[in-house]
Amino acid sequence: MSEHCGIDVAYGVQHMRNKLQEHFGDKIIISEINGKQNVVTFRNTVRSILHEFYEQTNTNRSIDEEKKSIIQAAAKILKSEILSSETSTKALYPSPDELSAQNNIKFLTDTLNSLGFCSSYTEIQKFECCAAAEKGNDIPNFVAESFLQYVADNVDHNSGTLDGNNTFHGMGIMAAVTPGSFGTKPIPRIDVTSEQIALLAKINISYYKPSESNRMASCVYSNLRKMNYKDVDCSFMVNLLWKVS
């Protein structure tokens, strides 16, 4: 086009490509063939060329050659369909929080951050600390009719030392509320330390000391109902027992 119209008045390659896609939509395929960029082909033309090629080369061929030709033709059609499909990059890539929670790999998150796909690992940790400091141990929009359940789990870090030193044993607790309530309050960006976060939801350790009067000894339990167990071979259920154990 630049040869006929001149460089100043000719469309650029990307602009011309966008105009063609805007006008023809999914009727055309723009691809690269043997290193040649921006080859425009009508979709119906591609199908007819492949079909004609298959019909012309279908004579005097072995069964293996015919199978290979069908596979190659199908691959070209699938490739053209994939290239012409509309996709959303934002919907395909996971969020930074999902990457941190599922993989917990600093290298992966920072690598994707350098490519512009997500926030950095340090920024994610910064957001989590700010969210913990802002929320504290308050449960927003909690009413008496809600069902509240606390879920706790422990974590052991570097617990296999020979002398038992430099180990960490912690317990994390979260609250689950039904029905759920999701707020839209923004999280302010503040500077907060680990010590400050630990003081926000600190739980003192209390040791259980049984009373002098053992109340468990006064409990009376009723006899369990005897089960009618038949002496049968249950070895066929070993696999099921192993899977559910």
Short mmCIF file of C-alpha atoms in Angstrom, two decimals:
data_model
loop_
_atom_site.label_atom_id
_atom_site.label_comp_id
_atom_site.label_asym_id
_atom_site.label_seq_id
_atom_site.Cartn_x
_atom_site.Cartn_y
_atom_site.Cartn_z
CA MET A 1 0.00 0.00 0.00
CA SER A 2 2.88 2.36 0.75
CA GLU A 3 4.17 1.83 -2.81
CA HIS A 4 0.89 3.11 -4.31
CA CYS A 5 -0.20 5.72 -1.76
CA GLY A 6 3.07 6.85 -0.24
CA ILE A 7 4.30 6.37 3.30
CA ASP A 8 2.51 9.44 4.71
CA VAL A 9 -1.03 8.56 3.59
CA ALA A 10 -0.87 4.75 3.77
CA TYR A 11 -2.39 2.79 6.65
CA GLY A 12 -0.04 1.17 9.11
CA VAL A 13 0.10 -2.62 9.33
CA GLN A 14 -1.61 -2.84 12.71
CA HIS A 15 -4.28 -0.27 11.76
CA MET A 16 -5.02 -2.09 8.50
CA ARG A 17 -5.24 -5.38 10.37
CA ASN A 18 -7.69 -3.93 12.88
CA LYS A 19 -9.83 -2.49 10.08
CA LEU A 20 -9.99 -5.84 8.29
CA GLN A 21 -10.99 -7.65 11.47
CA GLU A 22 -13.56 -4.96 12.24
CA HIS A 23 -15.12 -5.25 8.78
CA PHE A 24 -14.96 -9.01 8.15
CA GLY A 25 -15.08 -10.27 11.74
CA ASP A 26 -14.59 -14.03 12.03
CA LYS A 27 -14.80 -14.51 8.26
CA ILE A 28 -11.05 -14.00 7.82
CA ILE A 29 -7.95 -15.55 9.36
CA ILE A 30 -4.74 -13.53 9.80
CA SER A 31 -1.77 -15.79 10.39
CA GLU A 32 1.92 -16.33 9.67
CA ILE A 33 3.00 -18.72 6.90
CA ASN A 34 6.64 -19.71 6.46
CA GLY A 35 7.86 -16.59 8.25
CA LYS A 36 5.62 -14.23 6.27
CA GLN A 37 3.61 -12.03 8.61
CA ASN A 38 -0.05 -10.96 8.31
CA VAL A 39 -1.28 -13.42 5.68
CA VAL A 40 -5.03 -12.79 5.26
CA THR A 41 -7.24 -15.70 4.20
CA PHE A 42 -11.00 -16.08 4.17
CA ARG A 43 -12.20 -18.88 6.41
CA ASN A 44 -14.32 -20.51 3.69
CA THR A 45 -11.36 -20.33 1.32
CA VAL A 46 -9.15 -22.15 3.82
CA ARG A 47 -11.68 -24.93 4.19
CA SER A 48 -12.16 -25.28 0.44
CA ILE A 49 -8.39 -25.36 -0.15
CA LEU A 50 -7.92 -28.08 2.43
CA HIS A 51 -10.85 -30.06 1.08
CA GLU A 52 -9.63 -29.72 -2.51
CA PHE A 53 -6.12 -30.68 -1.51
CA TYR A 54 -7.45 -33.74 0.24
CA GLU A 55 -9.52 -34.77 -2.79
CA GLN A 56 -6.62 -34.28 -5.22
CA THR A 57 -4.14 -36.24 -3.16
CA ASN A 58 -6.58 -38.98 -2.22
CA THR A 59 -5.73 -41.17 -5.22
CA ASN A 60 -3.20 -43.98 -5.10
CA ARG A 61 -2.33 -43.51 -1.43
CA SER A 62 -1.89 -46.03 1.30
CA ILE A 63 -4.09 -46.15 4.39
CA ASP A 64 -1.31 -44.71 6.59
CA GLU A 65 -0.75 -41.79 4.23
CA GLU A 66 -4.47 -41.09 4.14
CA LYS A 67 -4.67 -41.09 7.96
CA LYS A 68 -1.71 -38.71 8.18
CA SER A 69 -3.27 -36.36 5.63
CA ILE A 70 -6.56 -36.28 7.55
CA ILE A 71 -4.76 -35.51 10.82
CA GLN A 72 -2.74 -32.70 9.23
CA ALA A 73 -5.85 -31.17 7.66
CA ALA A 74 -7.73 -31.35 10.97
CA ALA A 75 -4.79 -29.73 12.77
CA LYS A 76 -4.79 -26.81 10.33
CA ILE A 77 -8.52 -26.28 10.77
CA LEU A 78 -8.21 -26.37 14.57
CA LYS A 79 -5.31 -23.94 14.46
CA SER A 80 -7.28 -21.50 12.32
CA GLU A 81 -10.25 -21.73 14.70
CA ILE A 82 -8.03 -21.03 17.72
CA LEU A 83 -6.33 -18.07 16.07
CA SER A 84 -9.65 -16.49 15.14
CA SER A 85 -11.32 -16.99 18.52
CA GLU A 86 -11.78 -13.98 20.81
CA THR A 87 -10.27 -14.32 24.27
CA SER A 88 -9.96 -12.09 27.31
CA THR A 89 -6.52 -12.05 28.91
CA LYS A 90 -7.91 -10.77 32.20
CA ALA A 91 -10.24 -13.76 32.50
CA LEU A 92 -7.51 -16.31 31.72
CA TYR A 93 -4.87 -15.24 34.22
CA PRO A 94 -5.42 -15.87 37.95
CA SER A 95 -5.35 -13.04 40.46
CA PRO A 96 -2.20 -12.35 42.54
CA ASP A 97 -3.94 -13.62 45.69
CA GLU A 98 -4.76 -16.95 43.98
CA LEU A 99 -1.15 -17.37 42.87
CA SER A 100 0.13 -16.68 46.37
CA ALA A 101 -2.37 -19.00 48.07
CA GLN A 102 -2.18 -21.92 45.64
CA ASN A 103 1.55 -21.97 44.95
CA ASN A 104 3.14 -19.83 47.68
CA ILE A 105 6.20 -19.47 45.46
CA LYS A 106 7.94 -16.12 45.59
CA PHE A 107 9.93 -16.77 42.42
CA LEU A 108 6.82 -17.50 40.33
CA THR A 109 4.94 -14.44 41.56
CA ASP A 110 7.90 -12.09 41.09
CA THR A 111 8.57 -13.51 37.62
CA LEU A 112 4.97 -12.88 36.55
CA ASN A 113 5.21 -9.41 38.11
CA SER A 114 8.26 -8.59 35.99
CA LEU A 115 6.20 -9.51 32.91
CA GLY A 116 3.35 -7.26 34.02
CA PHE A 117 0.79 -9.96 34.86
CA CYS A 118 0.35 -9.51 38.61
CA SER A 119 1.54 -7.71 41.73
CA SER A 120 4.85 -8.59 43.36
CA TYR A 121 5.19 -11.06 46.22
CA THR A 122 6.19 -8.23 48.58
CA GLU A 123 3.13 -6.20 47.58
CA ILE A 124 0.82 -9.15 48.28
CA GLN A 125 2.31 -9.60 51.75
CA LYS A 126 1.96 -5.86 52.32
CA PHE A 127 -1.74 -6.03 51.45
CA GLU A 128 -2.33 -9.02 53.74
CA CYS A 129 -0.66 -7.24 56.68
CA CYS A 130 -2.65 -4.05 56.08
CA ALA A 131 -5.90 -6.04 55.83
CA ALA A 132 -5.16 -7.87 59.08
CA ALA A 133 -4.35 -4.61 60.88
CA GLU A 134 -7.48 -2.90 59.53
CA LYS A 135 -9.91 -5.73 60.30
CA GLY A 136 -8.40 -6.94 63.57
CA ASN A 137 -10.54 -9.55 65.33
CA ASP A 138 -13.83 -7.79 64.66
CA ILE A 139 -16.42 -9.63 62.56
CA PRO A 140 -18.24 -7.04 60.42
CA ASN A 141 -22.04 -7.17 60.12
CA PHE A 142 -22.29 -10.04 62.60
CA VAL A 143 -25.74 -10.51 64.14
CA ALA A 144 -27.01 -12.85 66.83
CA GLU A 145 -28.88 -15.01 64.30
CA SER A 146 -25.69 -15.85 62.41
CA PHE A 147 -23.86 -19.14 62.79
CA LEU A 148 -20.25 -18.69 63.88
CA GLN A 149 -17.62 -21.40 63.79
CA TYR A 150 -13.93 -21.05 64.61
CA VAL A 151 -11.48 -23.14 62.59
CA ALA A 152 -7.94 -23.60 63.91
CA ASP A 153 -4.84 -25.32 62.60
CA ASN A 154 -1.24 -25.50 63.71
CA VAL A 155 1.99 -24.95 61.81
CA ASP A 156 5.46 -26.28 62.63
CA HIS A 157 8.51 -24.68 61.03
CA ASN A 158 12.02 -26.08 61.26
CA SER A 159 10.87 -28.67 63.77
CA GLY A 160 13.46 -31.32 62.88
CA THR A 161 16.50 -29.75 64.55
CA LEU A 162 18.86 -31.87 66.62
CA ASP A 163 18.85 -29.61 69.67
CA GLY A 164 15.23 -28.42 69.47
CA ASN A 165 16.21 -24.77 69.16
CA ASN A 166 15.22 -22.23 66.50
CA THR A 167 11.88 -23.92 65.90
CA PHE A 168 8.49 -22.32 65.50
CA HIS A 169 5.15 -23.77 66.58
CA GLY A 170 2.14 -21.60 65.88
CA MET A 171 -1.62 -21.78 65.78
CA GLY A 172 -3.85 -19.88 63.38
CA ILE A 173 -7.58 -19.41 63.92
CA MET A 174 -10.18 -18.09 61.50
CA ALA A 175 -13.89 -17.40 61.93
CA ALA A 176 -16.48 -18.68 59.45
CA VAL A 177 -19.88 -16.96 59.50
CA THR A 178 -23.12 -18.06 57.83
CA PRO A 179 -24.79 -16.24 56.17
CA GLY A 180 -21.70 -14.53 54.82
CA SER A 181 -21.19 -10.80 54.58
CA PHE A 182 -18.65 -9.31 52.19
CA GLY A 183 -17.80 -5.68 52.68
CA THR A 184 -16.36 -3.23 50.17
CA LYS A 185 -14.39 -1.11 52.61
CA PRO A 186 -11.02 -0.12 51.12
CA ILE A 187 -7.86 -1.29 52.86
CA PRO A 188 -5.54 1.62 53.73
CA ARG A 189 -1.85 1.25 52.94
CA ILE A 190 -0.05 1.56 56.28
CA ASP A 191 3.21 0.44 57.84
CA VAL A 192 2.59 -2.35 60.32
CA THR A 193 5.00 -4.77 61.99
CA SER A 194 4.58 -8.45 62.76
CA GLU A 195 4.55 -7.68 66.48
CA GLN A 196 1.62 -5.30 66.04
CA ILE A 197 -0.36 -7.89 64.08
CA ALA A 198 0.35 -10.52 66.74
CA LEU A 199 -1.05 -8.25 69.46
CA LEU A 200 -4.28 -7.63 67.54
CA ALA A 201 -5.55 -11.20 67.90
CA LYS A 202 -3.45 -12.59 70.70
CA ILE A 203 -4.91 -15.51 72.64
CA ASN A 204 -3.43 -16.26 76.03
CA ILE A 205 -2.52 -19.89 76.70
CA SER A 206 -4.49 -21.37 79.58
CA TYR A 207 -3.62 -24.75 81.07
CA TYR A 208 -6.42 -27.09 82.04
CA LYS A 209 -6.42 -28.15 85.66
CA PRO A 210 -9.05 -30.70 86.69
CA SER A 211 -10.99 -29.93 89.83
CA GLU A 212 -10.52 -31.95 92.99
CA SER A 213 -13.93 -33.53 92.61
CA ASN A 214 -13.86 -35.74 89.56
CA ARG A 215 -17.25 -35.15 87.96
CA MET A 216 -16.54 -37.66 85.22
CA ALA A 217 -16.61 -40.46 87.77
CA SER A 218 -20.24 -39.70 88.58
CA CYS A 219 -21.37 -40.01 84.96
CA VAL A 220 -23.48 -43.06 84.19
CA TYR A 221 -23.36 -44.47 80.68
CA SER A 222 -26.02 -46.75 79.27
CA ASN A 223 -25.07 -50.02 77.66
CA LEU A 224 -24.47 -49.98 73.94
CA ARG A 225 -26.80 -51.94 71.74
CA LYS A 226 -25.24 -55.18 70.60
CA MET A 227 -24.61 -55.29 66.89
CA ASN A 228 -25.70 -58.33 64.92
CA TYR A 229 -22.50 -59.01 63.05
CA LYS A 230 -22.45 -61.90 60.64
CA ASP A 231 -19.29 -63.85 60.11
CA VAL A 232 -18.79 -63.08 56.43
CA ASP A 233 -15.76 -62.42 54.27
CA CYS A 234 -15.25 -58.66 54.00
CA SER A 235 -11.91 -58.73 52.23
CA PHE A 236 -13.53 -57.37 49.06
CA MET A 237 -14.04 -54.06 50.87
CA VAL A 238 -10.35 -53.58 51.70
CA ASN A 239 -9.81 -51.32 48.69
CA LEU A 240 -12.74 -49.13 49.71
CA LEU A 241 -11.45 -48.94 53.28
CA TRP A 242 -8.01 -47.92 52.02
CA LYS A 243 -9.43 -45.14 49.84
CA VAL A 244 -11.58 -43.58 52.56
CA SER A 245 -8.95 -43.89 55.30
#
